[in-house]
Tab-separated table of C-alpha atoms and ligand atoms in Angstrom:
chain	number	residue	atom	x	y	z
A	143	UNK	CA	-0.056	-0.007	0.031
A	144	UNK	CA	0.949	3.419	-0.836
A	145	UNK	CA	1.082	6.246	1.878
A	146	UNK	CA	1.088	9.944	1.792
A	147	UNK	CA	2.309	13.005	3.870
A	148	UNK	CA	0.347	15.833	4.231
A	149	UNK	CA	-3.107	14.348	4.643
A	150	UNK	CA	-6.171	16.561	6.504
A	151	UNK	CA	-5.463	16.177	10.539
A	152	UNK	CA	-9.024	14.439	10.640
A	153	UNK	CA	-7.666	11.835	8.731
A	154	UNK	CA	-3.923	11.530	9.476
A	155	UNK	CA	-3.997	9.640	12.700
A	156	UNK	CA	-5.729	6.815	10.700
A	157	UNK	CA	-2.958	6.669	8.445
A	158	UNK	CA	0.085	6.697	10.849
A	159	UNK	CA	-0.638	3.180	11.918
A	160	UNK	CA	-0.612	1.678	8.134
A	161	UNK	CA	2.470	3.865	7.113
A	162	UNK	CA	4.739	1.588	5.070
A	163	UNK	CA	8.652	3.161	5.195
A	164	UNK	CA	9.786	0.803	2.656
A	165	UNK	CA	8.164	3.348	0.260
A	166	UNK	CA	8.700	6.915	-0.189
A	167	UNK	CA	5.914	9.058	0.710
A	168	UNK	CA	5.059	11.869	-1.136
A	169	UNK	CA	2.322	14.505	0.317
A	170	UNK	CA	-1.280	14.336	-1.303
A	171	UNK	CA	-0.758	17.616	-3.068
A	172	UNK	CA	2.337	16.258	-4.464
A	173	UNK	CA	0.935	13.143	-5.796
A	174	UNK	CA	-2.156	15.051	-7.224
A	175	UNK	CA	-0.138	17.219	-9.744
A	176	UNK	CA	2.695	14.537	-10.301
A	177	UNK	CA	1.228	10.946	-10.389
A	178	UNK	CA	0.668	9.408	-14.048
A	179	UNK	CA	3.481	11.824	-15.369
A	180	UNK	CA	6.354	10.520	-13.997
A	181	UNK	CA	8.033	9.543	-17.779
A	182	UNK	CA	6.954	13.026	-19.245
A	183	UNK	CA	10.184	14.614	-18.459
A	184	UNK	CA	12.386	11.950	-19.798
A	185	UNK	CA	10.326	12.238	-23.219
A	186	UNK	CA	10.685	15.950	-23.172
A	187	UNK	CA	7.314	16.411	-22.704
A	188	UNK	CA	5.506	18.854	-19.967
A	189	UNK	CA	1.668	17.736	-20.444
A	190	UNK	CA	0.654	14.470	-20.997
A	191	UNK	CA	-0.196	13.509	-24.821
A	192	UNK	CA	-3.499	12.185	-25.716
A	193	UNK	CA	-3.801	8.719	-27.443
A	194	UNK	CA	-6.417	8.706	-29.463
A	195	UNK	CA	-5.950	5.276	-31.138
A	196	UNK	CA	-8.626	2.662	-31.449
A	197	UNK	CA	-5.598	0.040	-32.518
A	198	UNK	CA	-2.106	-0.503	-32.596
A	199	UNK	CA	-0.111	-1.969	-35.438
A	200	UNK	CA	2.234	-4.912	-34.963
A	201	UNK	CA	4.409	-6.620	-37.131
A	202	UNK	CA	5.045	-9.626	-34.759
A	203	UNK	CA	1.642	-11.454	-34.573
A	204	UNK	CA	3.297	-14.211	-32.323
A	205	UNK	CA	4.116	-11.505	-29.798
A	206	UNK	CA	0.753	-9.976	-30.049
A	207	UNK	CA	-0.806	-13.534	-29.514
A	208	UNK	CA	1.177	-13.856	-26.256
A	209	UNK	CA	0.004	-10.266	-25.302
A	210	UNK	CA	-3.336	-11.334	-26.032
A	211	UNK	CA	-3.183	-14.643	-23.624
A	212	UNK	CA	-1.199	-12.673	-21.234
A	213	UNK	CA	-4.471	-10.242	-20.871
A	214	UNK	CA	-6.778	-13.314	-20.705
A	215	UNK	CA	-5.013	-14.919	-18.019
A	216	UNK	CA	-4.320	-11.836	-15.533
A	217	UNK	CA	-6.136	-9.122	-17.007
A	218	UNK	CA	-2.722	-7.390	-16.880
A	219	UNK	CA	-1.956	-4.506	-18.917
A	220	UNK	CA	-0.127	-5.640	-22.121
A	221	UNK	CA	3.635	-4.895	-22.032
A	222	UNK	CA	4.338	-3.223	-25.174
A	223	UNK	CA	1.488	-1.664	-27.672
A	224	UNK	CA	-2.278	-1.988	-25.994
A	225	UNK	CA	-3.274	-4.276	-29.098
A	226	UNK	CA	-6.846	-2.698	-29.204
A	227	UNK	CA	-8.507	0.533	-27.323
A	228	UNK	CA	-10.714	-2.036	-25.493
A	229	UNK	CA	-7.741	-3.973	-23.663
A	230	UNK	CA	-6.347	-0.669	-22.192
A	231	UNK	CA	-5.593	2.963	-23.238
A	232	UNK	CA	-2.054	4.889	-22.221
A	233	UNK	CA	-3.925	8.118	-21.709
A	234	UNK	CA	-6.453	6.451	-19.393
A	235	UNK	CA	-3.928	4.606	-17.789
A	236	UNK	CA	-2.209	7.970	-16.510
A	237	UNK	CA	-5.633	8.723	-14.734
A	238	UNK	CA	-5.631	5.056	-13.354
A	239	UNK	CA	-1.987	5.488	-12.050
A	240	UNK	CA	-2.771	8.752	-10.713
A	241	UNK	CA	-5.742	7.870	-8.789
A	242	UNK	CA	-4.488	4.812	-7.236
A	243	UNK	CA	-1.854	6.746	-5.858
A	244	UNK	CA	-4.171	9.214	-4.262
A	245	UNK	CA	-6.384	6.401	-2.621
A	246	UNK	CA	-3.214	4.144	-1.499
A	247	UNK	CA	-4.278	1.069	-3.697
A	248	UNK	CA	-1.980	-0.852	-6.054
A	249	UNK	CA	-4.384	-0.382	-9.010
A	250	UNK	CA	-7.241	1.583	-10.485
A	251	UNK	CA	-9.560	0.724	-13.443
A	252	UNK	CA	-11.606	3.327	-15.060
A	253	UNK	CA	-14.853	3.203	-17.093
A	254	UNK	CA	-17.445	5.326	-19.158
A	255	UNK	CA	-19.258	6.258	-16.136
A	256	UNK	CA	-19.619	5.438	-12.185
A	257	UNK	CA	-22.529	2.989	-12.952
A	258	UNK	CA	-20.590	1.352	-15.736
A	259	UNK	CA	-17.975	0.798	-12.737
A	260	UNK	CA	-20.346	-0.553	-10.325
A	261	UNK	CA	-21.756	-2.726	-13.018
A	262	UNK	CA	-18.418	-4.429	-13.525
A	263	UNK	CA	-17.667	-4.927	-10.069
A	264	UNK	CA	-21.012	-6.799	-10.027
A	265	UNK	CA	-20.224	-8.863	-12.920
A	266	UNK	CA	-16.636	-9.576	-11.576
A	267	UNK	CA	-18.374	-11.162	-8.416
A	268	UNK	CA	-21.153	-13.037	-10.284
A	269	UNK	CA	-18.707	-14.542	-12.528
A	270	UNK	CA	-17.430	-16.417	-9.655
A	271	UNK	CA	-20.817	-17.602	-8.456
A	272	UNK	CA	-21.207	-15.073	-5.878
A	273	UNK	CA	-24.600	-13.114	-7.095
A	274	UNK	CA	-25.436	-12.097	-3.636
A	275	UNK	CA	-24.946	-8.293	-2.161
A	276	UNK	CA	-25.422	-6.796	1.311
A	277	UNK	CA	-25.694	-3.162	1.157
A	278	UNK	CA	-26.297	-0.066	3.464
A	279	UNK	CA	-28.893	2.507	2.481
A	280	UNK	CA	-28.922	5.058	1.571
A	281	UNK	CA	-27.115	4.810	-1.896
A	282	UNK	CA	-26.915	7.015	-4.775
A	283	UNK	CA	-30.309	6.356	-6.502
A	284	UNK	CA	-29.176	4.416	-9.355
A	285	UNK	CA	-26.792	2.025	-7.466
A	286	UNK	CA	-29.878	1.149	-5.117
A	287	UNK	CA	-31.965	0.563	-8.087
A	288	UNK	CA	-29.578	-1.587	-9.865
A	289	UNK	CA	-29.268	-3.678	-6.932
A	290	UNK	CA	-33.316	-3.664	-6.090
A	291	UNK	CA	-33.878	-4.275	-9.733
A	292	UNK	CA	-31.641	-7.304	-9.939
A	293	UNK	CA	-30.828	-5.801	-13.425
A	294	UNK	CA	-27.213	-7.732	-13.499
A	295	UNK	CA	-28.863	-11.167	-11.655
A	296	UNK	CA	-27.721	-9.825	-8.423
A	297	UNK	CA	-30.043	-10.342	-5.024
A	298	UNK	CA	-29.655	-8.008	-2.436
A	299	UNK	CA	-30.360	-7.570	1.298
A	300	UNK	CA	-30.565	-4.486	2.824
A	301	UNK	CA	-29.247	-3.893	6.595
A	302	UNK	CA	-27.809	-1.214	8.473
A	303	UNK	CA	-24.106	-0.957	9.226
A	304	UNK	CA	-24.612	-3.175	12.668
A	305	UNK	CA	-26.400	-5.976	10.608
A	306	UNK	CA	-23.518	-6.475	7.976
A	307	UNK	CA	-21.989	-9.879	9.472
A	308	UNK	CA	-25.357	-11.605	10.115
A	309	UNK	CA	-26.432	-10.827	6.793
A	310	UNK	CA	-23.373	-12.175	4.985
A	311	UNK	CA	-24.283	-15.359	3.094
A	312	UNK	CA	-22.037	-18.412	1.280
A	313	UNK	CA	-22.740	-16.890	-2.086
A	314	UNK	CA	-22.419	-12.991	-0.866
A	315	UNK	CA	-19.735	-11.542	-3.239
A	316	UNK	CA	-19.850	-7.712	-2.252
A	317	UNK	CA	-20.946	-5.385	0.534
A	318	UNK	CA	-21.753	-1.921	-0.471
A	319	UNK	CA	-21.620	1.086	1.422
A	320	UNK	CA	-21.506	4.995	0.805
A	321	UNK	CA	-19.724	7.085	3.342
A	322	UNK	CA	-20.898	9.907	3.354
A	323	UNK	CA	-23.934	8.690	1.966
A	324	UNK	CA	-25.748	10.108	-0.911
A	325	UNK	CA	-27.953	12.334	-0.503
A	326	UNK	CA	-28.191	12.368	3.513
A	327	UNK	CA	-24.508	12.729	4.243
A	328	UNK	CA	-24.686	9.686	6.678
A	329	UNK	CA	-21.422	8.575	7.854
A	330	UNK	CA	-20.405	4.670	8.808
A	331	UNK	CA	-17.139	3.503	10.732
A	332	UNK	CA	-15.477	2.017	7.741
A	333	UNK	CA	-13.027	-0.018	9.835
A	334	UNK	CA	-15.827	-1.828	11.897
A	335	UNK	CA	-17.505	-2.419	8.162
A	336	UNK	CA	-14.439	-3.730	7.029
A	337	UNK	CA	-14.108	-6.030	10.015
A	338	UNK	CA	-17.547	-7.330	9.668
A	339	UNK	CA	-17.234	-8.308	6.036
A	340	UNK	CA	-14.451	-10.802	6.985
A	341	UNK	CA	-13.216	-12.242	3.525
A	342	UNK	CA	-15.828	-10.679	1.503
A	343	UNK	CA	-14.721	-7.612	-0.484
A	344	UNK	CA	-16.282	-4.093	1.125
A	345	UNK	CA	-16.535	-1.392	-1.579
A	346	UNK	CA	-16.807	1.505	-0.329
A	347	UNK	CA	-18.312	4.588	-2.630
A	348	UNK	CA	-15.916	7.375	-2.050
A	349	UNK	CA	-17.380	9.915	-4.288
A	350	UNK	CA	-18.572	12.680	-1.684
A	351	UNK	CA	-15.602	12.319	0.637
A	352	UNK	CA	-12.569	12.074	-2.290
A	353	UNK	CA	-9.183	10.959	-1.215
A	354	UNK	CA	-8.720	14.257	0.131
A	355	UNK	CA	-10.734	13.692	3.090
A	356	UNK	CA	-11.130	10.042	3.355
A	357	UNK	CA	-8.911	6.949	1.765
A	358	UNK	CA	-11.069	3.717	2.668
A	359	UNK	CA	-8.385	1.175	1.488
A	360	UNK	CA	-6.618	2.579	4.514
A	361	UNK	CA	-9.392	1.308	6.665
A	362	UNK	CA	-9.884	-2.028	5.352
A	363	UNK	CA	-11.953	-1.336	1.954
A	364	UNK	CA	-10.775	-3.815	-0.763
A	365	UNK	CA	-12.527	-1.677	-3.316
A	366	UNK	CA	-12.690	2.068	-3.365
A	367	UNK	CA	-15.436	3.704	-6.265
A	368	UNK	CA	-15.623	6.846	-7.592
A	369	UNK	CA	-18.205	8.347	-10.094
A	370	UNK	CA	-15.254	10.376	-11.234
A	371	UNK	CA	-18.103	12.443	-13.052
A	372	UNK	CA	-18.242	14.406	-9.621
A	373	UNK	CA	-14.931	15.823	-7.757
A	374	UNK	CA	-12.495	14.151	-9.799
A	375	UNK	CA	-13.322	15.422	-12.989
A	376	UNK	CA	-14.788	18.606	-11.045
A	377	UNK	CA	-15.704	20.894	-13.653
A	378	UNK	CA	-19.340	19.359	-14.812
A	379	UNK	CA	-17.552	18.321	-18.345
A	380	UNK	CA	-16.542	14.573	-18.023
A	381	UNK	CA	-18.634	11.457	-17.311
A	382	UNK	CA	-16.701	8.580	-15.930
A	383	UNK	CA	-15.980	6.055	-13.008
A	384	UNK	CA	-13.168	4.443	-11.320
A	385	UNK	CA	-12.189	1.713	-9.027
A	386	UNK	CA	-9.276	1.534	-6.748
A	387	UNK	CA	-8.087	-1.913	-5.703
A	388	UNK	CA	-5.605	-4.512	-5.584
A	389	UNK	CA	-4.005	-5.560	-8.937
A	390	UNK	CA	-5.427	-8.929	-8.712
A	391	UNK	CA	-9.224	-7.401	-8.797
A	392	UNK	CA	-7.852	-4.750	-11.215
A	393	UNK	CA	-7.137	-7.599	-13.741
A	394	UNK	CA	-10.301	-9.111	-13.440
A	395	UNK	CA	-12.459	-5.679	-13.959
A	396	UNK	CA	-9.872	-4.911	-17.044
A	397	UNK	CA	-11.373	-8.282	-18.733
A	398	UNK	CA	-14.889	-7.562	-17.727
A	399	UNK	CA	-14.058	-4.114	-19.332
A	400	UNK	CA	-12.755	-5.685	-22.265
A	401	UNK	CA	-15.718	-8.093	-22.881
A	402	UNK	CA	-18.618	-5.909	-22.040
A	403	UNK	CA	-17.228	-2.481	-23.420
A	404	UNK	CA	-17.707	0.286	-20.823
A	405	UNK	CA	-14.391	1.764	-21.705
A	406	UNK	CA	-13.322	5.638	-20.906
A	407	UNK	CA	-12.809	7.734	-23.774
A	408	UNK	CA	-8.676	8.925	-23.711
A	409	UNK	CA	-10.145	12.724	-23.667
A	410	UNK	CA	-11.999	11.983	-20.821
A	411	UNK	CA	-9.200	10.445	-19.535
A	412	UNK	CA	-6.954	13.154	-20.075
A	413	UNK	CA	-9.556	16.001	-18.458
A	414	UNK	CA	-9.799	13.661	-15.453
A	415	UNK	CA	-6.034	13.537	-15.023
A	416	UNK	CA	-6.062	17.449	-15.262
A	417	UNK	CA	-9.026	17.658	-12.539
A	418	UNK	CA	-7.040	15.699	-10.161
A	419	UNK	CA	-4.154	18.185	-10.426
A	420	UNK	CA	-6.522	20.615	-8.374
A	421	UNK	CA	-8.704	18.140	-6.347
A	422	UNK	CA	-7.201	18.844	-3.067
A	423	UNK	CA	-7.461	22.854	-3.695
A	424	UNK	CA	-10.827	22.495	-4.910
A	425	UNK	CA	-12.065	20.244	-2.280
A	426	UNK	CA	-10.456	22.431	0.619
A	427	UNK	CA	-11.778	25.687	-0.625
A	428	UNK	CA	-15.388	24.363	-1.584
A	429	UNK	CA	-15.148	22.837	1.814
A	430	UNK	CA	-14.588	26.211	3.461
A	431	UNK	CA	-17.541	27.705	1.840
A	432	UNK	CA	-19.788	24.739	2.755
A	433	UNK	CA	-18.633	24.804	6.372
A	434	UNK	CA	-19.692	28.621	6.330
A	435	UNK	CA	-23.141	28.048	4.793
A	436	UNK	CA	-24.142	25.197	7.327
A	437	UNK	CA	-23.291	27.695	9.971
A	438	UNK	CA	-25.887	29.910	8.664
A	439	UNK	CA	-28.292	27.625	7.454
A	440	UNK	CA	-28.547	26.086	11.581
A	441	UNK	CA	-29.146	29.639	12.692
A	442	UNK	CA	-31.794	29.949	10.329
A	443	UNK	CA	-35.610	29.455	11.298
A	444	UNK	CA	-36.466	28.578	7.578
A	445	UNK	CA	-34.416	25.137	7.933
A	446	UNK	CA	-35.646	22.417	9.876
A	447	UNK	CA	-32.643	20.331	9.876
A	448	UNK	CA	-28.904	20.680	8.311
A	449	UNK	CA	-27.110	17.486	7.518
A	450	UNK	CA	-23.060	17.716	7.460
A	451	UNK	CA	-20.506	14.988	8.057
A	452	UNK	CA	-18.321	15.003	10.296
A	453	UNK	CA	-15.137	14.609	7.902
A	454	UNK	CA	-16.584	17.698	6.314
A	455	UNK	CA	-16.513	18.505	2.521
A	456	UNK	CA	-18.595	20.253	0.165
A	457	UNK	CA	-21.623	18.389	0.229
A	458	UNK	CA	-24.683	19.509	2.527
A	459	UNK	CA	-28.173	18.319	2.762
A	460	UNK	CA	-30.882	20.573	4.701
A	461	UNK	CA	-34.568	20.137	5.395
A	462	UNK	CA	-36.814	23.094	4.966
A	463	UNK	CA	-40.010	23.973	6.564
A	464	UNK	CA	-41.295	25.262	3.430
A	465	UNK	CA	-42.020	23.882	-0.140
A	466	UNK	CA	-38.758	22.743	-1.323
A	467	UNK	CA	-39.797	23.182	-4.889
A	468	UNK	CA	-39.839	26.893	-4.340
A	469	UNK	CA	-36.265	27.180	-3.055
A	470	UNK	CA	-35.154	25.192	-6.503
A	471	UNK	CA	-37.472	27.873	-8.429
A	472	UNK	CA	-35.668	30.879	-6.654
A	473	UNK	CA	-32.283	30.120	-7.258
A	474	UNK	CA	-30.455	32.557	-9.397
A	475	UNK	CA	-26.687	32.157	-9.044
A	476	UNK	CA	-26.716	28.308	-7.871
A	477	UNK	CA	-27.631	26.179	-10.694
A	478	UNK	CA	-30.938	24.221	-10.304
A	479	UNK	CA	-29.415	20.636	-11.545
A	480	UNK	CA	-28.658	16.851	-10.400
A	481	UNK	CA	-24.957	15.981	-10.183
A	482	UNK	CA	-22.444	17.324	-7.855
A	483	UNK	CA	-18.510	18.038	-7.416
A	484	UNK	CA	-18.390	20.747	-10.083
A	485	UNK	CA	-16.800	24.003	-9.441
A	486	UNK	CA	-19.824	25.759	-9.334
A	487	UNK	CA	-22.867	25.274	-6.752
A	488	UNK	CA	-25.518	22.994	-7.568
A	489	UNK	CA	-28.768	22.317	-5.919
A	490	UNK	CA	-31.225	19.473	-6.173
A	491	UNK	CA	-34.247	18.143	-4.717
A	492	UNK	CA	-33.398	13.971	-4.073
A	493	UNK	CA	-36.852	12.983	-3.714
A	494	UNK	CA	-37.824	14.433	-7.088
A	495	UNK	CA	-34.495	13.990	-9.104
A	496	UNK	CA	-31.281	11.928	-7.997
A	497	UNK	CA	-33.447	9.140	-5.989
A	498	UNK	CA	-36.716	9.490	-7.853
A	499	UNK	CA	-35.999	5.919	-9.062
A	500	UNK	CA	-36.182	4.555	-5.634
A	501	UNK	CA	-39.652	3.315	-4.180
A	502	UNK	CA	-41.041	6.098	-2.142
A	503	UNK	CA	-41.392	4.081	1.173
A	504	UNK	CA	-37.652	2.858	0.710
A	505	UNK	CA	-36.354	6.164	0.203
A	506	UNK	CA	-38.007	7.827	3.286
A	507	UNK	CA	-37.104	4.759	4.980
A	508	UNK	CA	-33.337	5.273	4.217
A	509	UNK	CA	-33.677	8.958	5.573
A	510	UNK	CA	-34.308	10.679	2.371
A	511	UNK	CA	-37.662	12.902	3.214
A	512	UNK	CA	-39.488	14.885	0.987
A	513	UNK	CA	-38.435	18.236	2.671
A	514	UNK	CA	-34.778	17.431	1.937
A	515	UNK	CA	-32.632	19.078	-0.474
A	516	UNK	CA	-28.867	18.649	-1.207
A	517	UNK	CA	-26.159	21.193	-2.224
A	518	UNK	CA	-23.164	20.675	-3.585
A	519	UNK	CA	-21.254	23.778	-3.041
A	520	UNK	CA	-18.454	25.074	-5.091
A	521	UNK	CA	-15.860	27.933	-5.410
A	522	UNK	CA	-18.000	30.929	-5.420
A	523	UNK	CA	-17.598	33.664	-3.099
A	524	UNK	CA	-19.546	32.663	-0.203
A	525	UNK	CA	-21.351	35.926	0.267
A	526	UNK	CA	-22.508	35.389	-3.136
A	527	UNK	CA	-23.884	31.996	-2.403
A	528	UNK	CA	-25.713	33.239	0.752
A	529	UNK	CA	-27.474	35.719	-0.649
A	530	UNK	CA	-28.902	33.536	-3.334
A	531	UNK	CA	-29.923	30.833	-1.045
A	532	UNK	CA	-31.210	33.513	1.169
A	533	UNK	CA	-33.336	34.863	-1.253
A	534	UNK	CA	-34.508	31.408	-2.433
A	535	UNK	CA	-35.533	30.243	1.009
A	536	UNK	CA	-38.144	33.219	0.844
A	537	UNK	CA	-40.223	34.246	3.672
A	538	UNK	CA	-40.112	32.480	6.997
A	539	UNK	CA	-43.177	30.435	7.701
A	540	UNK	CA	-45.012	31.296	10.717
A	541	UNK	CA	-44.811	28.525	12.563
A	542	UNK	CA	-41.109	27.514	13.151
A	543	UNK	CA	-38.564	26.445	15.710
A	544	UNK	CA	-36.066	28.790	16.790
A	545	UNK	CA	-33.107	27.054	15.477
A	546	UNK	CA	-32.114	23.963	13.556
A	547	UNK	CA	-28.995	22.498	14.683
A	548	UNK	CA	-26.662	20.298	13.022
A	549	UNK	CA	-27.248	16.491	12.419
A	550	UNK	CA	-23.971	14.427	11.956
A	551	UNK	CA	-25.563	11.021	11.348
B	117	PLP	C1	-23.413	10.046	-9.545
B	117	PLP	C2	-22.895	9.044	-8.429
B	117	PLP	C3	-22.912	7.579	-8.881
B	117	PLP	C4	-23.025	7.400	-10.571
B	117	PLP	O1	-21.881	7.739	-11.266
B	117	PLP	P1	-22.432	7.982	-12.591
B	117	PLP	O2	-20.705	8.505	-12.807
B	117	PLP	O3	-23.551	9.328	-12.851
B	117	PLP	O4	-22.555	6.875	-13.488
B	117	PLP	C5	-22.445	6.782	-8.134
B	117	PLP	N1	-22.357	6.893	-6.620
B	117	PLP	C6	-22.318	8.256	-5.997
B	117	PLP	C7	-22.200	8.525	-4.853
B	117	PLP	C8	-22.932	9.180	-7.121
B	117	PLP	O5	-22.755	10.471	-6.672
């Protein structure tokens, strides 16, 4: 496992006990701008090249056959040219290398979207006959739907974190959690969850925290998933997913990616690598804005409850006394749109949009109430954000509690 210097104080203690002295440690901010680029200076390059090839010429078809055999056996990236773009792409590989460094795993495998990444994990486990999944709500709406509908032939048992160990069966292939969860920002103890899983891999969707705030692999998670569409890309212009894990699982993921075709486009890989360079700066600046908005929302009589995770971050959820649809209709600077993790601030109503696909009773049971709004705080000036939010919240309703209080789930 790789280790990093310079983590946030909240998480630094957790890393100290797993530090591996044999590996030279570079700080997270350093890795963010250098990982995946180690060979560039030697090639006389400063920015990474974009390789758009779909195929790669080879006059030696015996050697090419051997590379294909090697890929079929282990899923390892071929030594030498990639053969065909569905096996791998050098520009995407730079992003994968960098993300693995940031998450502290051996490898990472990128996909066309977060959902393609989750699908590939489920298919890897199902191919071994392990179709049962244990999962903790809430999850991102479409992840919930994929499991509930059994679209990939999986069967799900929903449980709370304390029930993970009891929910395991001989055919359990995966335990799936989000922390902080989308959209309620509920957190769970990842070390305890990993312990409860025994030999079953724990997949932590780390989309909300990013490796800047939390590195689940160092707390025992075997698989760390991102919708890279969100903070990793960071500018709302790339759809992508990635799984950080050990090289053995990465090989199986590459084989599934090859066979099912959910590859990431090289231009997207380039934009993601570029996005990673500013990830620590963006996450810290947006989190500072979010913390200030949490302070003001908590004191606001129009707000019934504010959800903000202990580890911090740039996502806020809050419940209003009034009509949440009127708040969405009222924003002018803030963008009323689903998705999150962009440089600009986005707001949406989970019960109507991101979690619409989840059955209403299941949704409410998971704490996603009809009054809940989800705010993805960006990099604008916080005073401008507050005046927009303040105006959108409208007049205070007549019958209100004095102050909201922050709920740490
Ligand atoms: C958006 C999201 C996903 C799905 O990612 P896509 O890139 O939209 O496919 C998965 N998990 C979480 C937590 C998300 O927010």
